CSV table of C-alpha atoms in Angstrom, one decimal:
chain,number,residue,atom,x,y,z
A,1,MET,CA,45.2,-63.8,66.5
A,2,ALA,CA,48.7,-63.2,68.0
A,3,ARG,CA,51.4,-62.4,65.4
A,4,SER,CA,54.3,-64.8,65.2
A,5,ARG,CA,57.7,-63.4,66.2
A,6,VAL,CA,60.4,-63.1,63.5
A,7,ARG,CA,63.7,-64.3,65.1
A,8,GLN,CA,67.3,-63.4,63.9
A,9,VAL,CA,68.7,-66.9,64.1
A,10,ILE,CA,72.3,-67.9,63.3
A,11,ALA,CA,74.0,-71.4,63.8
A,12,GLY,CA,77.6,-72.3,64.0
A,13,LEU,CA,78.6,-75.8,63.1
A,14,ASP,CA,82.0,-77.2,64.3
A,15,VAL,CA,82.9,-80.1,62.2
A,16,GLY,CA,85.8,-81.5,64.2
A,17,THR,CA,87.8,-84.8,64.1
A,18,THR,CA,86.5,-85.8,67.6
A,19,LYS,CA,83.1,-84.2,67.7
A,20,ILE,CA,80.5,-82.4,65.7
A,21,CYS,CA,79.1,-79.4,67.6
A,22,CYS,CA,76.2,-77.1,66.6
A,23,VAL,CA,75.3,-73.9,68.5
A,24,ILE,CA,72.1,-72.0,67.6
A,25,ALA,CA,71.7,-68.4,68.7
A,26,ASP,CA,69.4,-65.4,68.6
A,27,TRP,CA,71.1,-62.2,67.5
A,28,SER,CA,69.6,-59.2,69.1
A,29,PRO,CA,69.6,-55.6,67.6
A,30,VAL,CA,71.8,-54.5,70.4
A,31,GLY,CA,74.4,-57.0,69.4
A,32,ASN,CA,74.1,-59.8,72.1
A,33,LEU,CA,74.4,-63.4,71.3
A,34,ASP,CA,71.7,-65.3,73.0
A,35,ILE,CA,72.5,-69.0,73.0
A,36,ILE,CA,69.3,-71.0,72.5
A,37,GLY,CA,70.4,-74.4,71.5
A,38,VAL,CA,73.4,-76.7,71.7
A,39,GLY,CA,73.9,-80.1,70.2
A,40,MET,CA,76.9,-82.5,70.1
A,41,SER,CA,77.6,-85.8,68.4
A,42,PRO,CA,80.8,-88.0,68.3
A,43,SER,CA,82.5,-87.5,64.9
A,44,ARG,CA,83.0,-90.7,63.0
A,45,GLY,CA,84.0,-89.6,59.5
A,46,LEU,CA,87.0,-87.3,59.9
A,47,ARG,CA,90.6,-87.9,60.4
A,48,LYS,CA,93.1,-85.1,61.3
A,49,GLY,CA,90.5,-82.5,60.4
A,50,VAL,CA,89.8,-83.9,56.9
A,51,VAL,CA,86.5,-85.8,55.8
A,52,VAL,CA,87.3,-89.4,55.0
A,53,ASN,CA,83.8,-90.8,55.2
A,54,ILE,CA,81.0,-88.6,54.0
A,55,ASP,CA,78.2,-90.8,55.0
A,56,SER,CA,79.4,-91.0,58.7
A,57,THR,CA,80.0,-87.3,58.7
A,58,VAL,CA,76.6,-86.5,57.5
A,59,GLU,CA,75.0,-88.8,60.2
A,60,SER,CA,77.0,-87.0,62.9
A,61,ILE,CA,76.1,-83.6,61.6
A,62,LYS,CA,72.3,-84.5,61.5
A,63,HIS,CA,72.4,-85.8,65.1
A,64,ALA,CA,74.2,-82.7,66.4
A,65,VAL,CA,72.0,-80.3,64.5
A,66,ALA,CA,68.7,-82.1,65.6
A,67,GLU,CA,69.8,-82.0,69.2
A,68,ALA,CA,70.4,-78.2,68.9
A,69,GLU,CA,67.2,-77.6,67.1
A,70,GLU,CA,65.2,-79.5,69.8
A,71,MET,CA,66.7,-77.5,72.4
A,72,ALA,CA,66.2,-74.2,70.7
A,73,GLY,CA,62.7,-75.0,69.4
A,74,VAL,CA,63.6,-73.9,65.8
A,75,GLU,CA,64.7,-75.6,62.7
A,76,ILE,CA,67.6,-74.0,60.8
A,77,GLN,CA,68.3,-74.0,57.1
A,78,SER,CA,71.8,-72.8,57.0
A,79,VAL,CA,75.0,-72.8,59.1
A,80,ILE,CA,78.4,-71.1,59.4
A,81,ALA,CA,80.6,-74.1,59.2
A,82,GLY,CA,84.2,-74.4,60.3
A,83,VAL,CA,87.2,-75.8,58.3
A,84,ALA,CA,90.6,-77.0,59.6
A,85,GLY,CA,93.2,-79.7,58.9
A,86,GLY,CA,96.8,-80.2,57.9
A,87,HIS,CA,95.9,-79.0,54.4
A,88,ILE,CA,95.4,-75.4,55.5
A,89,ARG,CA,98.1,-72.9,54.6
A,90,GLY,CA,98.3,-69.2,55.5
A,91,ILE,CA,100.4,-66.7,53.4
A,92,ASN,CA,100.9,-62.9,53.5
A,93,SER,CA,100.5,-61.0,50.3
A,94,ARG,CA,100.4,-57.5,49.0
A,95,GLY,CA,98.3,-55.6,46.3
A,96,VAL,CA,98.9,-52.3,44.8
A,97,VAL,CA,96.6,-50.3,42.5
A,98,ALA,CA,96.3,-46.6,41.3
A,99,VAL,CA,93.4,-44.6,43.0
A,100,SER,CA,90.8,-44.1,40.3
A,101,GLY,CA,88.0,-42.5,42.3
A,102,LYS,CA,86.6,-39.0,41.8
A,103,HIS,CA,89.0,-36.3,42.9
A,104,ARG,CA,91.6,-39.0,43.7
A,105,GLU,CA,89.6,-40.1,46.7
A,106,VAL,CA,89.9,-43.8,47.6
A,107,SER,CA,86.5,-45.5,46.7
A,108,GLN,CA,85.2,-48.9,47.7
A,109,ALA,CA,85.9,-50.0,44.1
A,110,ASP,CA,89.6,-49.0,44.7
A,111,ILE,CA,89.7,-51.1,47.8
A,112,GLU,CA,88.1,-54.1,46.1
A,113,ARG,CA,90.6,-53.8,43.2
A,114,ALA,CA,93.5,-53.7,45.7
A,115,LEU,CA,92.1,-56.8,47.5
A,116,ASP,CA,91.8,-58.6,44.2
A,117,ALA,CA,95.4,-57.7,43.4
A,118,ALA,CA,96.6,-59.1,46.7
A,119,ARG,CA,94.8,-62.4,46.1
A,120,ALA,CA,96.4,-62.9,42.7
A,121,VAL,CA,99.0,-65.3,43.8
A,122,ASN,CA,100.2,-68.5,42.1
A,123,LEU,CA,98.4,-71.5,43.6
A,124,PRO,CA,98.3,-75.1,42.6
A,125,GLN,CA,95.1,-76.1,40.8
A,126,ASP,CA,94.2,-78.2,43.8
A,127,ARG,CA,94.1,-75.3,46.3
A,128,GLU,CA,91.7,-72.4,46.7
A,129,ILE,CA,91.6,-69.2,48.8
A,130,ILE,CA,89.3,-69.5,51.8
A,131,HIS,CA,89.9,-66.0,53.4
A,132,VAL,CA,91.4,-62.7,52.3
A,133,LEU,CA,92.1,-60.9,55.6
A,134,PRO,CA,93.2,-57.2,55.3
A,135,GLN,CA,96.1,-56.3,57.7
A,136,THR,CA,96.8,-52.7,56.9
A,137,PHE,CA,96.5,-50.1,54.1
A,138,LEU,CA,98.9,-47.6,52.6
A,139,VAL,CA,97.8,-44.5,50.9
A,140,ASP,CA,100.8,-43.0,49.1
A,141,ASP,CA,103.4,-42.6,51.9
A,142,GLN,CA,100.9,-42.9,54.8
A,143,ASP,CA,101.1,-46.4,56.4
A,144,GLY,CA,99.2,-48.0,59.2
A,145,VAL,CA,95.7,-47.0,57.6
A,146,LYS,CA,92.8,-49.1,58.9
A,147,GLU,CA,90.1,-47.6,56.8
A,148,PRO,CA,91.2,-45.8,53.5
A,149,LEU,CA,87.8,-45.1,52.2
A,150,GLY,CA,87.5,-41.4,51.3
A,151,MET,CA,91.3,-40.6,51.8
A,152,SER,CA,93.0,-38.7,49.2
A,153,GLY,CA,95.9,-40.2,47.3
A,154,VAL,CA,97.2,-41.6,44.0
A,155,ARG,CA,98.4,-45.0,45.1
A,156,LEU,CA,96.6,-47.6,47.3
A,157,GLU,CA,98.5,-50.6,48.7
A,158,VAL,CA,97.1,-53.3,50.9
A,159,GLU,CA,98.7,-56.1,53.0
A,160,VAL,CA,96.7,-59.2,53.5
A,161,HIS,CA,96.7,-62.6,55.0
A,162,LEU,CA,95.5,-65.3,52.7
A,163,VAL,CA,94.2,-68.6,54.1
A,164,THR,CA,94.2,-71.4,51.5
A,165,GLY,CA,93.0,-75.0,51.6
A,166,ALA,CA,92.9,-78.1,49.6
A,167,THR,CA,89.9,-77.8,47.2
A,168,THR,CA,88.7,-81.4,47.7
A,169,SER,CA,88.9,-81.2,51.5
A,170,VAL,CA,87.0,-77.9,51.5
A,171,ARG,CA,84.3,-79.2,49.2
A,172,ASN,CA,83.9,-82.4,51.1
A,173,VAL,CA,83.0,-80.4,54.2
A,174,VAL,CA,80.4,-78.4,52.2
A,175,ARG,CA,79.1,-81.5,50.6
A,176,SER,CA,78.6,-83.2,54.0
A,177,VAL,CA,76.7,-80.3,55.4
A,178,ASN,CA,74.5,-80.1,52.1
A,179,ARG,CA,73.8,-83.8,52.4
A,180,ALA,CA,72.6,-83.2,55.9
A,181,GLY,CA,69.9,-80.9,54.5
A,182,LEU,CA,71.6,-77.6,55.3
A,183,GLN,CA,73.2,-74.8,53.2
A,184,VAL,CA,76.7,-73.4,54.1
A,185,GLN,CA,76.1,-69.8,54.7
A,186,ASP,CA,79.9,-69.3,55.1
A,187,LEU,CA,82.9,-71.3,55.6
A,188,VAL,CA,85.4,-70.1,58.3
A,189,LEU,CA,88.8,-71.2,59.4
A,190,GLU,CA,88.3,-72.6,62.9
A,191,PRO,CA,91.0,-70.8,64.9
A,192,LEU,CA,89.6,-67.5,63.5
A,193,ALA,CA,86.1,-68.5,64.8
A,194,SER,CA,87.5,-69.5,68.2
A,195,ALA,CA,89.2,-66.2,68.4
A,196,GLU,CA,85.7,-64.4,68.2
A,197,ALA,CA,84.6,-66.2,71.3
A,198,VAL,CA,87.7,-66.2,73.5
A,199,ILE,CA,89.8,-63.1,72.6
A,200,SER,CA,88.9,-59.5,73.0
A,201,ALA,CA,89.4,-56.7,70.5
A,202,GLU,CA,92.0,-55.1,72.8
A,203,GLU,CA,94.1,-58.3,72.9
A,204,LYS,CA,94.0,-58.6,69.1
A,205,GLU,CA,95.3,-55.0,68.9
A,206,LEU,CA,98.1,-55.6,71.5
A,207,GLY,CA,99.2,-59.0,69.9
A,208,ILE,CA,98.2,-62.4,70.9
A,209,LEU,CA,98.6,-66.0,69.9
A,210,LEU,CA,95.6,-68.3,69.8
A,211,ILE,CA,96.3,-72.1,70.0
A,212,ASP,CA,93.2,-74.3,69.4
A,213,LEU,CA,93.9,-77.7,70.6
A,214,GLY,CA,91.4,-80.2,69.0
A,215,GLY,CA,91.2,-83.9,68.8
A,216,GLY,CA,92.8,-84.3,65.4
A,217,THR,CA,94.5,-80.9,64.8
A,218,THR,CA,96.2,-78.1,66.6
A,219,ASP,CA,95.2,-74.8,64.9
A,220,VAL,CA,97.1,-71.6,65.4
A,221,ALA,CA,96.3,-67.9,64.6
A,222,LEU,CA,98.5,-65.0,65.5
A,223,PHE,CA,96.9,-61.5,65.8
A,224,ARG,CA,98.7,-58.1,65.8
A,225,ASP,CA,97.3,-54.6,65.4
A,226,GLY,CA,93.8,-56.1,65.3
A,227,ALA,CA,94.5,-58.2,62.3
A,228,VAL,CA,95.6,-61.7,61.4
A,229,TRP,CA,99.4,-62.1,60.6
A,230,HIS,CA,99.8,-65.9,60.8
A,231,THR,CA,97.7,-69.1,60.6
A,232,SER,CA,98.6,-72.7,60.5
A,233,SER,CA,97.0,-76.1,61.2
A,234,LEU,CA,99.1,-79.0,62.4
A,235,PRO,CA,97.8,-82.6,62.0
A,236,LEU,CA,98.4,-83.4,65.6
A,237,GLY,CA,95.9,-83.2,68.5
A,238,GLY,CA,94.5,-84.9,71.6
A,239,ASP,CA,93.6,-88.1,69.9
A,240,HIS,CA,97.3,-88.8,69.5
A,241,ILE,CA,97.8,-88.6,73.2
A,242,SER,CA,94.9,-91.0,73.7
A,243,ASN,CA,96.3,-93.4,71.2
A,244,ASP,CA,99.8,-93.4,72.8
A,245,ILE,CA,98.1,-94.2,76.1
A,246,ALA,CA,96.1,-97.0,74.6
A,247,VAL,CA,99.2,-98.5,72.9
A,248,GLY,CA,101.5,-98.0,75.9
A,249,LEU,CA,99.1,-99.3,78.6
A,250,ARG,CA,97.4,-101.9,76.2
A,251,THR,CA,94.0,-100.6,77.0
A,252,PRO,CA,90.9,-99.8,74.8
A,253,THR,CA,90.9,-96.4,73.3
A,254,ALA,CA,87.7,-95.3,75.2
A,255,ASP,CA,89.4,-96.2,78.5
A,256,ALA,CA,92.7,-94.3,77.3
A,257,GLU,CA,90.6,-91.2,76.5
A,258,GLU,CA,89.1,-91.3,80.1
A,259,LEU,CA,92.6,-91.8,81.6
A,260,LYS,CA,93.8,-88.8,79.6
A,261,LYS,CA,90.9,-86.6,80.8
A,262,ARG,CA,91.2,-87.7,84.5
A,263,HIS,CA,94.9,-88.0,85.0
A,264,GLY,CA,96.8,-86.6,81.9
A,265,CYS,CA,99.4,-84.0,82.1
A,266,ALA,CA,101.0,-82.3,79.1
A,267,LEU,CA,104.8,-82.9,79.2
A,268,THR,CA,105.8,-82.6,75.5
A,269,ALA,CA,106.8,-79.4,73.7
A,270,LEU,CA,104.3,-77.8,71.2
A,271,VAL,CA,105.3,-77.7,67.6
A,272,ARG,CA,105.9,-74.1,66.4
A,273,ASP,CA,106.6,-72.5,63.1
A,274,LEU,CA,106.4,-68.9,64.2
A,275,VAL,CA,110.2,-68.5,64.5
A,276,ARG,CA,110.6,-69.3,60.8
A,277,GLY,CA,108.1,-66.5,60.0
A,278,GLY,CA,109.9,-64.0,62.3
A,279,LEU,CA,106.7,-63.6,64.4
A,280,ASN,CA,107.9,-65.2,67.7
A,281,ASP,CA,108.0,-61.8,69.5
A,282,VAL,CA,104.9,-60.0,68.4
A,283,ALA,CA,102.4,-61.7,70.8
A,284,ALA,CA,102.8,-59.1,73.5
A,285,GLY,CA,99.4,-60.0,75.0
A,286,GLY,CA,100.5,-63.6,75.7
A,287,VAL,CA,98.9,-66.9,74.5
A,288,VAL,CA,95.4,-68.2,74.7
A,289,VAL,CA,94.9,-72.0,74.5
A,290,THR,CA,91.4,-73.4,73.8
A,291,GLY,CA,89.7,-76.4,72.3
A,292,GLY,CA,88.8,-79.7,74.0
A,293,SER,CA,92.5,-80.9,74.5
A,294,SER,CA,93.3,-77.7,76.4
A,295,ILE,CA,91.2,-78.9,79.4
A,296,MET,CA,94.0,-81.5,80.1
A,297,HIS,CA,96.0,-80.6,83.2
A,298,GLY,CA,99.3,-78.8,82.6
A,299,VAL,CA,98.5,-77.4,79.2
A,300,PRO,CA,98.7,-73.7,80.2
A,301,GLU,CA,101.8,-74.4,82.3
A,302,LEU,CA,103.5,-76.2,79.4
A,303,ALA,CA,102.6,-73.3,77.0
A,304,GLU,CA,104.1,-70.8,79.5
A,305,GLN,CA,107.4,-72.8,79.5
A,306,VAL,CA,107.4,-73.0,75.7
A,307,PHE,CA,106.5,-69.4,74.8
A,308,ASP,CA,107.9,-67.7,78.0
A,309,MET,CA,104.8,-65.5,78.3
A,310,PRO,CA,101.5,-65.5,80.2
A,311,VAL,CA,99.0,-68.2,79.1
A,312,ARG,CA,95.2,-68.6,79.9
A,313,ARG,CA,92.6,-71.1,78.8
A,314,GLY,CA,90.1,-69.5,76.5
A,315,VAL,CA,86.4,-69.9,77.2
A,316,PRO,CA,83.4,-68.2,75.4
A,317,THR,CA,82.4,-65.0,77.1
A,318,GLY,CA,79.9,-62.1,76.8
A,319,LEU,CA,77.0,-64.4,76.0
A,320,SER,CA,73.4,-64.6,77.3
A,321,GLY,CA,70.6,-67.3,77.2
A,322,LEU,CA,72.1,-70.8,77.8
A,323,ALA,CA,75.5,-69.2,78.3
A,324,ASP,CA,76.5,-71.6,81.0
A,325,VAL,CA,76.0,-74.6,78.7
A,326,VAL,CA,78.8,-73.4,76.4
A,327,GLN,CA,81.3,-72.1,79.1
A,328,SER,CA,84.0,-74.5,78.0
A,329,PRO,CA,86.9,-74.6,75.6
A,330,ILE,CA,85.1,-77.4,73.9
A,331,HIS,CA,82.5,-75.0,72.6
A,332,ALA,CA,84.8,-72.1,71.7
A,333,THR,CA,84.8,-72.9,67.9
A,334,ALA,CA,81.0,-73.4,67.4
A,335,VAL,CA,80.2,-70.4,69.5
A,336,GLY,CA,82.9,-68.4,67.6
A,337,LEU,CA,81.3,-69.5,64.3
A,338,ALA,CA,78.0,-68.1,65.3
A,339,LEU,CA,79.7,-64.9,66.4
A,340,TYR,CA,81.7,-64.7,63.2
A,341,GLY,CA,78.6,-64.8,61.1
A,342,ALA,CA,76.5,-62.6,63.4
A,343,ARG,CA,79.1,-59.9,63.3
A,344,GLY,CA,78.9,-59.9,59.5
A,345,HIS,CA,82.6,-60.9,58.8
A,346,GLY,CA,82.0,-63.3,56.2
A,347,ALA,CA,80.6,-63.2,52.6
A,348,GLY,CA,77.4,-65.0,53.6
A,349,GLY,CA,76.0,-62.1,55.6
A,350,GLY,CA,74.5,-62.1,59.1
A,351,PRO,CA,71.7,-63.9,60.8
A,352,THR,CA,68.7,-65.4,58.8
A,353,GLU,CA,65.1,-64.6,59.8
A,354,VAL,CA,63.1,-67.5,61.2
A,355,ASP,CA,59.3,-66.9,61.6
A,356,ASP,CA,58.1,-69.0,64.5
A,357,GLY,CA,54.6,-69.0,63.0
A,358,THR,CA,55.3,-70.1,59.5
A,359,LEU,CA,58.3,-72.4,60.0
A,360,VAL,CA,58.8,-75.1,57.3
A,361,GLY,CA,61.1,-77.8,58.5
A,362,ARG,CA,63.6,-79.9,56.4
A,363,THR,CA,61.3,-82.9,56.7
A,364,GLY,CA,58.6,-81.0,55.0
A,365,ARG,CA,61.0,-79.7,52.3
A,366,ARG,CA,62.3,-83.2,51.6
A,367,LEU,CA,58.8,-84.6,51.2
A,368,ARG,CA,58.0,-81.8,48.9
A,369,ASP,CA,61.0,-82.4,46.8
A,370,TRP,CA,60.4,-86.2,46.8
A,371,PHE,CA,56.8,-85.6,45.4
A,372,ALA,CA,58.2,-83.2,42.9
A,373,GLU,CA,60.5,-85.9,41.5
A,374,LEU,CA,57.7,-88.5,41.4
A,375,PHE,CA,55.3,-86.2,39.6
C-alpha cells in the first residue's frame, strides 16, 4: 500500500471590507511557497475593516475557504488571519533591563524581559497589543544591534513598534473565523502581511513606504533598516469612490463599481500622517501601492505627485504552483499572510501538517461533536 504524503500546508485569510480571500499553500523545506488553492467571496459583514455582522462574515469566510479547499484538494483546520480598520494604532516604545545572563552575556531571557518592558505602556482597557515588533537593540553604548544574543554588556535596551487595536474589533474577527469552523493560528496586521508578498528585504533595509488601498480602509506601513517604524489604518478606501460615483451619477452601486474599474482615475490627494511623526523623509526606496483599489488608473502617478518619489504597484512575487492566479494586488494580503506564517514571524508557529491519507474534514468533526452533545 502506498504511503500517504504529509504536506506542510499553511493558509492565509484576508478578512476585508469588500472581499474575503483565502490562499492555501504548500511550504517546501527549501523555503518556496507553492500556491495550491485560492478562494474569494464578497464580504457582506464588514464596514471600514470592522466586523459589523458576524453571521454574514462567517458565511463569506466559509464560501472563500471552501472554494480554496476544493482547488487545493485539502481541508484546512487553521488560518493566519488579517486584521485592519480605523481602530488600529501604532506607537513606538522602548524597554531597558540589566543583563542578568551568565558572565554578563545577553541571554534569550534578557531579550524577552526587554521586550516585556517595552510593551508595558498605558493602554485603555478596551485596547490590546497585536504586535511587538523590534526595531533595534542597544547593548551598553553600542547601538544599531540587530541580534544581541551572546553579546557582552550590563545594560540591554530595545526600541520596538507596538501595534494596538480595539479589543472588541480584534475578538470579533477571531470569533467569526472560529464560527466558520477554523482556528486562528495567528492574527497579523494586514499591511505587514502585504509587505511580505510585495516588498523585498533589501527595500525594507533601504526604507520604503507601503500603502495598501483596500475597499474600506487604507493601511500604511513604513519600513526602515529592515524594521517597522510606523503603521496606521485610515477608514477610507475604494468603496468611498464607488459611493461618490453612485451618488453623483445616480446609478446603482454595482454599476458605479464597474465604472470605477473601467474608467476611474485617482485625482484626490492621499491622507498622510507621516509628517507629524517626522518620518516623511526616510523612505529612500520609494513607495509601493497595493490592494484592490491600487489597480485603478492613475494611482501610482498620483502617489508620485504626493510623495515626490518613485512609486510602483506591488504584486506577489517569488511564488510557485498557481502563482499566476495570485499575480494581482488584490491577492497581496492573503498571500502575504501565508508567507508571514510560513516564515515563522508570528506566535502561532509555521505550517501545519496535513496527511493526505488520514484527512478528517470539518464536516466529520462537526458530526462527531454533535453526537457527543446528544449522547
